[in-house]
Amino acid sequence: MVKAFNTLYGPYIAADPRHPAGRRVLFYAGDDPDAKARFHRLADQFGFAPVDLGSLRDGGRLMQLGGPLSGLHLLKQD
């Protein structure tokens, strides 16, 4: 299992993740290295800039509602 997409507001997910200023950052976390690697490749193919936050316990807490990354809108310049 990989936790992702819950830090972004719906309009940010629906829009093209590629922006003239960069790609939309997508945080994710999980405990299975193979699942995270597959998710990373898929998110990258969709145009997001995936960022691995580590385990579900630690990274998941950063992403939960009210956490420091909840609703944070970032672009990564390539």
PDB file of N, CA, C and O in Angstrom:
ATOM      1  N   MET A   1       0.838  -1.164   0.000  1.00  0.00           N
ATOM      2  CA  MET A   1       0.000   0.000   0.000  1.00  0.00           C
ATOM      3  C   MET A   1       0.893   1.241   0.000  1.00  0.00           C
ATOM      4  O   MET A   1       1.907   1.286   0.689  1.00  0.00           O
ATOM      5  N   VAL A   2       0.471   2.238  -0.755  1.00  0.00           N
ATOM      6  CA  VAL A   2       1.175   3.518  -0.816  1.00  0.00           C
ATOM      7  C   VAL A   2       0.157   4.621  -0.539  1.00  0.00           C
ATOM      8  O   VAL A   2      -0.919   4.649  -1.142  1.00  0.00           O
ATOM      9  N   LYS A   3       0.489   5.510   0.366  1.00  0.00           N
ATOM     10  CA  LYS A   3      -0.375   6.649   0.685  1.00  0.00           C
ATOM     11  C   LYS A   3       0.092   7.826  -0.152  1.00  0.00           C
ATOM     12  O   LYS A   3       1.270   8.200  -0.122  1.00  0.00           O
ATOM     13  N   ALA A   4      -0.833   8.422  -0.909  1.00  0.00           N
ATOM     14  CA  ALA A   4      -0.488   9.541  -1.786  1.00  0.00           C
ATOM     15  C   ALA A   4      -1.749  10.338  -2.127  1.00  0.00           C
ATOM     16  O   ALA A   4      -2.859   9.904  -1.830  1.00  0.00           O
ATOM     17  N   PHE A   5      -1.567  11.471  -2.727  1.00  0.00           N
ATOM     18  CA  PHE A   5      -2.624  12.344  -3.255  1.00  0.00           C
ATOM     19  C   PHE A   5      -3.448  13.042  -2.187  1.00  0.00           C
ATOM     20  O   PHE A   5      -4.217  13.925  -2.509  1.00  0.00           O
ATOM     21  N   ASN A   6      -3.328  12.677  -0.928  1.00  0.00           N
ATOM     22  CA  ASN A   6      -4.209  13.282   0.070  1.00  0.00           C
ATOM     23  C   ASN A   6      -3.725  14.642   0.558  1.00  0.00           C
ATOM     24  O   ASN A   6      -4.416  15.292   1.314  1.00  0.00           O
ATOM     25  N   THR A   7      -2.560  15.093   0.131  1.00  0.00           N
ATOM     26  CA  THR A   7      -2.108  16.422   0.555  1.00  0.00           C
ATOM     27  C   THR A   7      -2.538  17.493  -0.430  1.00  0.00           C
ATOM     28  O   THR A   7      -2.458  18.676  -0.123  1.00  0.00           O
ATOM     29  N   LEU A   8      -2.993  17.090  -1.615  1.00  0.00           N
ATOM     30  CA  LEU A   8      -3.357  18.057  -2.657  1.00  0.00           C
ATOM     31  C   LEU A   8      -4.862  18.262  -2.715  1.00  0.00           C
ATOM     32  O   LEU A   8      -5.631  17.316  -2.611  1.00  0.00           O
ATOM     33  N   TYR A   9      -5.265  19.503  -2.908  1.00  0.00           N
ATOM     34  CA  TYR A   9      -6.679  19.805  -3.121  1.00  0.00           C
ATOM     35  C   TYR A   9      -7.100  19.267  -4.485  1.00  0.00           C
ATOM     36  O   TYR A   9      -6.298  19.209  -5.419  1.00  0.00           O
ATOM     37  N   GLY A  10      -8.364  18.883  -4.598  1.00  0.00           N
ATOM     38  CA  GLY A  10      -8.895  18.301  -5.825  1.00  0.00           C
ATOM     39  C   GLY A  10      -8.540  19.056  -7.099  1.00  0.00           C
ATOM     40  O   GLY A  10      -8.120  18.445  -8.081  1.00  0.00           O
ATOM     41  N   PRO A  11      -8.693  20.378  -7.124  1.00  0.00           N
ATOM     42  CA  PRO A  11      -8.354  21.102  -8.356  1.00  0.00           C
ATOM     43  C   PRO A  11      -6.886  20.951  -8.764  1.00  0.00           C
ATOM     44  O   PRO A  11      -6.554  20.976  -9.944  1.00  0.00           O
ATOM     45  N   TYR A  12      -5.996  20.754  -7.790  1.00  0.00           N
ATOM     46  CA  TYR A  12      -4.582  20.559  -8.115  1.00  0.00           C
ATOM     47  C   TYR A  12      -4.336  19.174  -8.712  1.00  0.00           C
ATOM     48  O   TYR A  12      -3.460  18.997  -9.550  1.00  0.00           O
ATOM     49  N   ILE A  13      -5.109  18.181  -8.262  1.00  0.00           N
ATOM     50  CA  ILE A  13      -4.972  16.833  -8.795  1.00  0.00           C
ATOM     51  C   ILE A  13      -5.564  16.767 -10.194  1.00  0.00           C
ATOM     52  O   ILE A  13      -5.026  16.120 -11.086  1.00  0.00           O
ATOM     53  N   ALA A  14      -6.701  17.433 -10.393  1.00  0.00           N
ATOM     54  CA  ALA A  14      -7.393  17.380 -11.683  1.00  0.00           C
ATOM     55  C   ALA A  14      -6.621  18.108 -12.776  1.00  0.00           C
ATOM     56  O   ALA A  14      -6.688  17.719 -13.942  1.00  0.00           O
ATOM     57  N   ALA A  15      -5.907  19.139 -12.415  1.00  0.00           N
ATOM     58  CA  ALA A  15      -5.170  19.930 -13.410  1.00  0.00           C
ATOM     59  C   ALA A  15      -3.932  19.168 -13.884  1.00  0.00           C
ATOM     60  O   ALA A  15      -3.456  18.246 -13.222  1.00  0.00           O
ATOM     61  N   ASP A  16      -3.413  19.565 -15.026  1.00  0.00           N
ATOM     62  CA  ASP A  16      -2.177  18.976 -15.540  1.00  0.00           C
ATOM     63  C   ASP A  16      -1.067  19.227 -14.533  1.00  0.00           C
ATOM     64  O   ASP A  16      -0.827  20.368 -14.147  1.00  0.00           O
ATOM     65  N   PRO A  17      -0.357  18.181 -14.085  1.00  0.00           N
ATOM     66  CA  PRO A  17       0.710  18.383 -13.100  1.00  0.00           C
ATOM     67  C   PRO A  17       1.927  19.109 -13.673  1.00  0.00           C
ATOM     68  O   PRO A  17       2.775  19.566 -12.937  1.00  0.00           O
ATOM     69  N   ARG A  18       1.982  19.211 -14.988  1.00  0.00           N
ATOM     70  CA  ARG A  18       3.079  19.947 -15.622  1.00  0.00           C
ATOM     71  C   ARG A  18       2.661  21.402 -15.756  1.00  0.00           C
ATOM     72  O   ARG A  18       1.609  21.711 -16.280  1.00  0.00           O
ATOM     73  N   HIS A  19       3.468  22.281 -15.252  1.00  0.00           N
ATOM     74  CA  HIS A  19       3.174  23.704 -15.215  1.00  0.00           C
ATOM     75  C   HIS A  19       4.369  24.415 -15.848  1.00  0.00           C
ATOM     76  O   HIS A  19       5.482  23.909 -15.788  1.00  0.00           O
ATOM     77  N   PRO A  20       4.170  25.572 -16.456  1.00  0.00           N
ATOM     78  CA  PRO A  20       5.317  26.279 -17.043  1.00  0.00           C
ATOM     79  C   PRO A  20       6.468  26.519 -16.052  1.00  0.00           C
ATOM     80  O   PRO A  20       7.626  26.569 -16.436  1.00  0.00           O
ATOM     81  N   ALA A  21       6.150  26.634 -14.766  1.00  0.00           N
ATOM     82  CA  ALA A  21       7.182  26.885 -13.755  1.00  0.00           C
ATOM     83  C   ALA A  21       7.775  25.597 -13.188  1.00  0.00           C
ATOM     84  O   ALA A  21       8.729  25.651 -12.419  1.00  0.00           O
ATOM     85  N   GLY A  22       7.218  24.441 -13.520  1.00  0.00           N
ATOM     86  CA  GLY A  22       7.729  23.174 -13.009  1.00  0.00           C
ATOM     87  C   GLY A  22       6.640  22.128 -12.911  1.00  0.00           C
ATOM     88  O   GLY A  22       5.532  22.329 -13.404  1.00  0.00           O
ATOM     89  N   ARG A  23       6.957  21.022 -12.263  1.00  0.00           N
ATOM     90  CA  ARG A  23       5.979  19.946 -12.077  1.00  0.00           C
ATOM     91  C   ARG A  23       5.456  19.949 -10.646  1.00  0.00           C
ATOM     92  O   ARG A  23       6.187  20.220  -9.704  1.00  0.00           O
ATOM     93  N   ARG A  24       4.170  19.618 -10.503  1.00  0.00           N
ATOM     94  CA  ARG A  24       3.534  19.599  -9.189  1.00  0.00           C
ATOM     95  C   ARG A  24       4.142  18.482  -8.336  1.00  0.00           C
ATOM     96  O   ARG A  24       4.248  17.338  -8.767  1.00  0.00           O
ATOM     97  N   VAL A  25       4.549  18.824  -7.129  1.00  0.00           N
ATOM     98  CA  VAL A  25       5.122  17.858  -6.197  1.00  0.00           C
ATOM     99  C   VAL A  25       4.008  16.980  -5.642  1.00  0.00           C
ATOM    100  O   VAL A  25       2.946  17.467  -5.257  1.00  0.00           O
ATOM    101  N   LEU A  26       4.270  15.674  -5.612  1.00  0.00           N
ATOM    102  CA  LEU A  26       3.323  14.705  -5.071  1.00  0.00           C
ATOM    103  C   LEU A  26       4.055  13.881  -4.011  1.00  0.00           C
ATOM    104  O   LEU A  26       4.976  13.130  -4.322  1.00  0.00           O
ATOM    105  N   PHE A  27       3.653  14.066  -2.757  1.00  0.00           N
ATOM    106  CA  PHE A  27       4.253  13.309  -1.658  1.00  0.00           C
ATOM    107  C   PHE A  27       3.622  11.928  -1.577  1.00  0.00           C
ATOM    108  O   PHE A  27       2.428  11.767  -1.842  1.00  0.00           O
ATOM    109  N   TYR A  28       4.422  10.928  -1.200  1.00  0.00           N
ATOM    110  CA  TYR A  28       3.892   9.591  -0.977  1.00  0.00           C
ATOM    111  C   TYR A  28       4.713   8.898   0.106  1.00  0.00           C
ATOM    112  O   TYR A  28       5.844   9.281   0.388  1.00  0.00           O
ATOM    113  N   ALA A  29       4.091   7.886   0.714  1.00  0.00           N
ATOM    114  CA  ALA A  29       4.758   7.112   1.764  1.00  0.00           C
ATOM    115  C   ALA A  29       4.273   5.672   1.691  1.00  0.00           C
ATOM    116  O   ALA A  29       3.167   5.402   1.222  1.00  0.00           O
ATOM    117  N   GLY A  30       5.103   4.764   2.173  1.00  0.00           N
ATOM    118  CA  GLY A  30       4.716   3.360   2.184  1.00  0.00           C
ATOM    119  C   GLY A  30       5.792   2.515   2.836  1.00  0.00           C
ATOM    120  O   GLY A  30       6.920   2.958   3.022  1.00  0.00           O
ATOM    121  N   ASP A  31       5.416   1.274   3.132  1.00  0.00           N
ATOM    122  CA  ASP A  31       6.345   0.356   3.782  1.00  0.00           C
ATOM    123  C   ASP A  31       6.913  -0.687   2.824  1.00  0.00           C
ATOM    124  O   ASP A  31       7.848  -1.395   3.183  1.00  0.00           O
ATOM    125  N   ASP A  32       6.357  -0.786   1.634  1.00  0.00           N
ATOM    126  CA  ASP A  32       6.797  -1.788   0.663  1.00  0.00           C
ATOM    127  C   ASP A  32       7.650  -1.102  -0.410  1.00  0.00           C
ATOM    128  O   ASP A  32       7.130  -0.324  -1.210  1.00  0.00           O
ATOM    129  N   PRO A  33       8.956  -1.358  -0.430  1.00  0.00           N
ATOM    130  CA  PRO A  33       9.848  -0.692  -1.388  1.00  0.00           C
ATOM    131  C   PRO A  33       9.462  -0.920  -2.850  1.00  0.00           C
ATOM    132  O   PRO A  33       9.557   0.003  -3.666  1.00  0.00           O
ATOM    133  N   ASP A  34       8.994  -2.134  -3.180  1.00  0.00           N
ATOM    134  CA  ASP A  34       8.593  -2.400  -4.569  1.00  0.00           C
ATOM    135  C   ASP A  34       7.353  -1.601  -4.951  1.00  0.00           C
ATOM    136  O   ASP A  34       7.277  -1.043  -6.048  1.00  0.00           O
ATOM    137  N   ALA A  35       6.376  -1.540  -4.073  1.00  0.00           N
ATOM    138  CA  ALA A  35       5.159  -0.770  -4.339  1.00  0.00           C
ATOM    139  C   ALA A  35       5.493   0.716  -4.488  1.00  0.00           C
ATOM    140  O   ALA A  35       4.959   1.393  -5.373  1.00  0.00           O
ATOM    141  N   LYS A  36       6.382   1.209  -3.642  1.00  0.00           N
ATOM    142  CA  LYS A  36       6.764   2.627  -3.736  1.00  0.00           C
ATOM    143  C   LYS A  36       7.517   2.907  -5.034  1.00  0.00           C
ATOM    144  O   LYS A  36       7.298   3.947  -5.654  1.00  0.00           O
ATOM    145  N   ALA A  37       8.368   1.998  -5.454  1.00  0.00           N
ATOM    146  CA  ALA A  37       9.108   2.190  -6.713  1.00  0.00           C
ATOM    147  C   ALA A  37       8.145   2.221  -7.890  1.00  0.00           C
ATOM    148  O   ALA A  37       8.276   3.065  -8.791  1.00  0.00           O
ATOM    149  N   ARG A  38       7.160   1.321  -7.893  1.00  0.00           N
ATOM    150  CA  ARG A  38       6.165   1.317  -8.986  1.00  0.00           C
ATOM    151  C   ARG A  38       5.335   2.584  -8.961  1.00  0.00           C
ATOM    152  O   ARG A  38       5.054   3.176 -10.002  1.00  0.00           O
ATOM    153  N   PHE A  39       4.923   3.002  -7.754  1.00  0.00           N
ATOM    154  CA  PHE A  39       4.136   4.230  -7.655  1.00  0.00           C
ATOM    155  C   PHE A  39       4.946   5.432  -8.144  1.00  0.00           C
ATOM    156  O   PHE A  39       4.435   6.280  -8.871  1.00  0.00           O
ATOM    157  N   HIS A  40       6.202   5.504  -7.759  1.00  0.00           N
ATOM    158  CA  HIS A  40       7.068   6.614  -8.171  1.00  0.00           C
ATOM    159  C   HIS A  40       7.136   6.705  -9.702  1.00  0.00           C
ATOM    160  O   HIS A  40       6.978   7.787 -10.268  1.00  0.00           O
ATOM    161  N   ARG A  41       7.361   5.573 -10.356  1.00  0.00           N
ATOM    162  CA  ARG A  41       7.434   5.567 -11.822  1.00  0.00           C
ATOM    163  C   ARG A  41       6.116   6.006 -12.446  1.00  0.00           C
ATOM    164  O   ARG A  41       6.099   6.799 -13.394  1.00  0.00           O
ATOM    165  N   LEU A  42       5.003   5.517 -11.922  1.00  0.00           N
ATOM    166  CA  LEU A  42       3.687   5.866 -12.454  1.00  0.00           C
ATOM    167  C   LEU A  42       3.392   7.353 -12.268  1.00  0.00           C
ATOM    168  O   LEU A  42       2.954   8.038 -13.201  1.00  0.00           O
ATOM    169  N   ALA A  43       3.644   7.878 -11.071  1.00  0.00           N
ATOM    170  CA  ALA A  43       3.405   9.303 -10.808  1.00  0.00           C
ATOM    171  C   ALA A  43       4.281  10.168 -11.706  1.00  0.00           C
ATOM    172  O   ALA A  43       3.826  11.192 -12.230  1.00  0.00           O
ATOM    173  N   ASP A  44       5.521   9.751 -11.909  1.00  0.00           N
ATOM    174  CA  ASP A  44       6.429  10.475 -12.794  1.00  0.00           C
ATOM    175  C   ASP A  44       5.906  10.467 -14.231  1.00  0.00           C
ATOM    176  O   ASP A  44       5.939  11.493 -14.915  1.00  0.00           O
ATOM    177  N   GLN A  45       5.392   9.326 -14.694  1.00  0.00           N
ATOM    178  CA  GLN A  45       4.828   9.231 -16.039  1.00  0.00           C
ATOM    179  C   GLN A  45       3.614  10.143 -16.195  1.00  0.00           C
ATOM    180  O   GLN A  45       3.377  10.693 -17.269  1.00  0.00           O
ATOM    181  N   PHE A  46       2.829  10.298 -15.132  1.00  0.00           N
ATOM    182  CA  PHE A  46       1.669  11.197 -15.171  1.00  0.00           C
ATOM    183  C   PHE A  46       2.084  12.661 -15.223  1.00  0.00           C
ATOM    184  O   PHE A  46       1.279  13.524 -15.532  1.00  0.00           O
ATOM    185  N   GLY A  47       3.341  12.951 -14.876  1.00  0.00           N
ATOM    186  CA  GLY A  47       3.839  14.315 -14.912  1.00  0.00           C
ATOM    187  C   GLY A  47       4.101  14.940 -13.564  1.00  0.00           C
ATOM    188  O   GLY A  47       4.562  16.080 -13.481  1.00  0.00           O
ATOM    189  N   PHE A  48       3.800  14.227 -12.491  1.00  0.00           N
ATOM    190  CA  PHE A  48       4.071  14.737 -11.147  1.00  0.00           C
ATOM    191  C   PHE A  48       5.562  14.636 -10.838  1.00  0.00           C
ATOM    192  O   PHE A  48       6.295  13.898 -11.486  1.00  0.00           O
ATOM    193  N   ALA A  49       5.993  15.357  -9.813  1.00  0.00           N
ATOM    194  CA  ALA A  49       7.348  15.244  -9.270  1.00  0.00           C
ATOM    195  C   ALA A  49       7.205  14.503  -7.940  1.00  0.00           C
ATOM    196  O   ALA A  49       6.979  15.122  -6.895  1.00  0.00           O
ATOM    197  N   PRO A  50       7.282  13.165  -7.947  1.00  0.00           N
ATOM    198  CA  PRO A  50       7.042  12.394  -6.730  1.00  0.00           C
ATOM    199  C   PRO A  50       8.173  12.533  -5.714  1.00  0.00           C
ATOM    200  O   PRO A  50       9.346  12.565  -6.068  1.00  0.00           O
ATOM    201  N   VAL A  51       7.780  12.637  -4.434  1.00  0.00           N
ATOM    202  CA  VAL A  51       8.740  12.763  -3.332  1.00  0.00           C
ATOM    203  C   VAL A  51       8.400  11.710  -2.285  1.00  0.00           C
ATOM    204  O   VAL A  51       7.313  11.729  -1.697  1.00  0.00           O
ATOM    205  N   ASP A  52       9.329  10.792  -2.042  1.00  0.00           N
ATOM    206  CA  ASP A  52       9.161   9.721  -1.073  1.00  0.00           C
ATOM    207  C   ASP A  52       9.416  10.253   0.334  1.00  0.00           C
ATOM    208  O   ASP A  52      10.501  10.746   0.633  1.00  0.00           O
ATOM    209  N   LEU A  53       8.407  10.123   1.198  1.00  0.00           N
ATOM    210  CA  LEU A  53       8.526  10.588   2.582  1.00  0.00           C
ATOM    211  C   LEU A  53       8.870   9.477   3.558  1.00  0.00           C
ATOM    212  O   LEU A  53       8.887   9.702   4.761  1.00  0.00           O
ATOM    213  N   GLY A  54       9.122   8.283   3.047  1.00  0.00           N
ATOM    214  CA  GLY A  54       9.508   7.185   3.925  1.00  0.00           C
ATOM    215  C   GLY A  54       8.357   6.258   4.261  1.00  0.00           C
ATOM    216  O   GLY A  54       7.496   5.982   3.432  1.00  0.00           O
ATOM    217  N   SER A  55       8.329   5.805   5.497  1.00  0.00           N
ATOM    218  CA  SER A  55       7.349   4.808   5.934  1.00  0.00           C
ATOM    219  C   SER A  55       5.956   5.406   6.083  1.00  0.00           C
ATOM    220  O   SER A  55       5.787   6.624   6.166  1.00  0.00           O
ATOM    221  N   LEU A  56       4.968   4.508   6.142  1.00  0.00           N
ATOM    222  CA  LEU A  56       3.593   4.970   6.378  1.00  0.00           C
ATOM    223  C   LEU A  56       3.486   5.666   7.727  1.00  0.00           C
ATOM    224  O   LEU A  56       2.794   6.668   7.858  1.00  0.00           O
ATOM    225  N   ARG A  57       4.173   5.147   8.716  1.00  0.00           N
ATOM    226  CA  ARG A  57       4.107   5.729  10.066  1.00  0.00           C
ATOM    227  C   ARG A  57       4.649   7.161  10.071  1.00  0.00           C
ATOM    228  O   ARG A  57       4.000   8.081  10.535  1.00  0.00           O
ATOM    229  N   ASP A  58       5.843   7.335   9.555  1.00  0.00           N
ATOM    230  CA  ASP A  58       6.476   8.649   9.623  1.00  0.00           C
ATOM    231  C   ASP A  58       5.991   9.587   8.510  1.00  0.00           C
ATOM    232  O   ASP A  58       5.560  10.707   8.773  1.00  0.00           O
ATOM    233  N   GLY A  59       6.075   9.133   7.280  1.00  0.00           N
ATOM    234  CA  GLY A  59       5.645   9.963   6.158  1.00  0.00           C
ATOM    235  C   GLY A  59       4.157  10.202   6.157  1.00  0.00           C
ATOM    236  O   GLY A  59       3.687  11.290   5.822  1.00  0.00           O
ATOM    237  N   GLY A  60       3.397   9.179   6.558  1.00  0.00           N
ATOM    238  CA  GLY A  60       1.943   9.320   6.617  1.00  0.00           C
ATOM    239  C   GLY A  60       1.509  10.396   7.585  1.00  0.00           C
ATOM    240  O   GLY A  60       0.551  11.126   7.332  1.00  0.00           O
ATOM    241  N   ARG A  61       2.214  10.515   8.686  1.00  0.00           N
ATOM    242  CA  ARG A  61       1.880  11.561   9.670  1.00  0.00           C
ATOM    243  C   ARG A  61       2.114  12.957   9.113  1.00  0.00           C
ATOM    244  O   ARG A  61       1.384  13.896   9.424  1.00  0.00           O
ATOM    245  N   LEU A  62       3.149  13.102   8.304  1.00  0.00           N
ATOM    246  CA  LEU A  62       3.423  14.412   7.701  1.00  0.00           C
ATOM    247  C   LEU A  62       2.311  14.830   6.746  1.00  0.00           C
ATOM    248  O   LEU A  62       2.050  16.015   6.560  1.00  0.00           O
ATOM    249  N   MET A  63       1.670  13.837   6.129  1.00  0.00           N
ATOM    250  CA  MET A  63       0.644  14.121   5.112  1.00  0.00           C
ATOM    251  C   MET A  63      -0.769  14.203   5.657  1.00  0.00           C
ATOM    252  O   MET A  63      -1.663  14.663   4.958  1.00  0.00           O
ATOM    253  N   GLN A  64      -0.993  13.739   6.882  1.00  0.00           N
ATOM    254  CA  GLN A  64      -2.371  13.694   7.378  1.00  0.00           C
ATOM    255  C   GLN A  64      -2.957  15.103   7.514  1.00  0.00           C
ATOM    256  O   GLN A  64      -2.229  16.093   7.608  1.00  0.00           O
ATOM    257  N   LEU A  65      -4.280  15.175   7.497  1.00  0.00           N
ATOM    258  CA  LEU A  65      -4.985  16.447   7.611  1.00  0.00           C
ATOM    259  C   LEU A  65      -4.501  17.196   8.842  1.00  0.00           C
ATOM    260  O   LEU A  65      -4.445  16.644   9.935  1.00  0.00           O
ATOM    261  N   GLY A  66      -4.094  18.432   8.653  1.00  0.00           N
ATOM    262  CA  GLY A  66      -3.560  19.240   9.744  1.00  0.00           C
ATOM    263  C   GLY A  66      -2.064  19.095   9.920  1.00  0.00           C
ATOM    264  O   GLY A  66      -1.458  19.821  10.693  1.00  0.00           O
ATOM    265  N   GLY A  67      -1.471  18.151   9.196  1.00  0.00           N
ATOM    266  CA  GLY A  67      -0.022  17.955   9.257  1.00  0.00           C
ATOM    267  C   GLY A  67       0.704  19.038   8.475  1.00  0.00           C
ATOM    268  O   GLY A  67       0.094  19.819   7.748  1.00  0.00           O
ATOM    269  N   PRO A  68       2.023  19.086   8.584  1.00  0.00           N
ATOM    270  CA  PRO A  68       2.781  20.169   7.952  1.00  0.00           C
ATOM    271  C   PRO A  68       2.749  20.159   6.424  1.00  0.00           C
ATOM    272  O   PRO A  68       3.025  21.191   5.807  1.00  0.00           O
ATOM    273  N   LEU A  69       2.394  19.039   5.800  1.00  0.00           N
ATOM    274  CA  LEU A  69       2.363  18.991   4.329  1.00  0.00           C
ATOM    275  C   LEU A  69       0.949  18.989   3.766  1.00  0.00           C
ATOM    276  O   LEU A  69       0.772  19.005   2.550  1.00  0.00           O
ATOM    277  N   SER A  70      -0.047  18.981   4.627  1.00  0.00           N
ATOM    278  CA  SER A  70      -1.439  18.950   4.190  1.00  0.00           C
ATOM    279  C   SER A  70      -1.799  20.239   3.450  1.00  0.00           C
ATOM    280  O   SER A  70      -1.661  21.337   3.982  1.00  0.00           O
ATOM    281  N   GLY A  71      -2.232  20.097   2.208  1.00  0.00           N
ATOM    282  CA  GLY A  71      -2.659  21.246   1.413  1.00  0.00           C
ATOM    283  C   GLY A  71      -1.519  22.083   0.872  1.00  0.00           C
ATOM    284  O   GLY A  71      -1.755  23.137   0.293  1.00  0.00           O
ATOM    285  N   LEU A  72      -0.294  21.640   1.035  1.00  0.00           N
ATOM    286  CA  LEU A  72       0.862  22.399   0.555  1.00  0.00           C
ATOM    287  C   LEU A  72       0.962  22.251  -0.963  1.00  0.00           C
ATOM    288  O   LEU A  72       0.975  21.145  -1.490  1.00  0.00           O
ATOM    289  N   HIS A  73       1.048  23.355  -1.650  1.00  0.00           N
ATOM    290  CA  HIS A  73       1.104  23.371  -3.104  1.00  0.00           C
ATOM    291  C   HIS A  73       2.533  23.764  -3.515  1.00  0.00           C
ATOM    292  O   HIS A  73       2.955  24.889  -3.273  1.00  0.00           O
ATOM    293  N   LEU A  74       3.265  22.802  -4.073  1.00  0.00           N
ATOM    294  CA  LEU A  74       4.654  23.051  -4.468  1.00  0.00           C
ATOM    295  C   LEU A  74       4.889  22.651  -5.914  1.00  0.00           C
ATOM    296  O   LEU A  74       4.280  21.693  -6.395  1.00  0.00           O
ATOM    297  N   LEU A  75       5.779  23.355  -6.566  1.00  0.00           N
ATOM    298  CA  LEU A  75       6.231  22.985  -7.900  1.00  0.00           C
ATOM    299  C   LEU A  75       7.726  22.727  -7.838  1.00  0.00           C
ATOM    300  O   LEU A  75       8.460  23.468  -7.171  1.00  0.00           O
ATOM    301  N   LYS A  76       8.171  21.694  -8.531  1.00  0.00           N
ATOM    302  CA  LYS A  76       9.600  21.396  -8.620  1.00  0.00           C
ATOM    303  C   LYS A  76      10.087  21.842  -9.976  1.00  0.00           C
ATOM    304  O   LYS A  76       9.563  21.430 -11.002  1.00  0.00           O
ATOM    305  N   GLN A  77      11.086  22.692  -9.973  1.00  0.00           N
ATOM    306  CA  GLN A  77      11.675  23.121 -11.234  1.00  0.00           C
ATOM    307  C   GLN A  77      12.597  22.034 -11.726  1.00  0.00           C
ATOM    308  O   GLN A  77      13.463  21.562 -10.990  1.00  0.00           O
ATOM    309  N   ASP A  78      12.404  21.638 -12.970  1.00  0.00           N
ATOM    310  CA  ASP A  78      13.262  20.601 -13.553  1.00  0.00           C
ATOM    311  C   ASP A  78      14.428  21.198 -14.294  1.00  0.00           C
ATOM    312  O   ASP A  78      14.423  22.254 -14.762  1.00  0.00           O
TER     313      ASP A  78
END
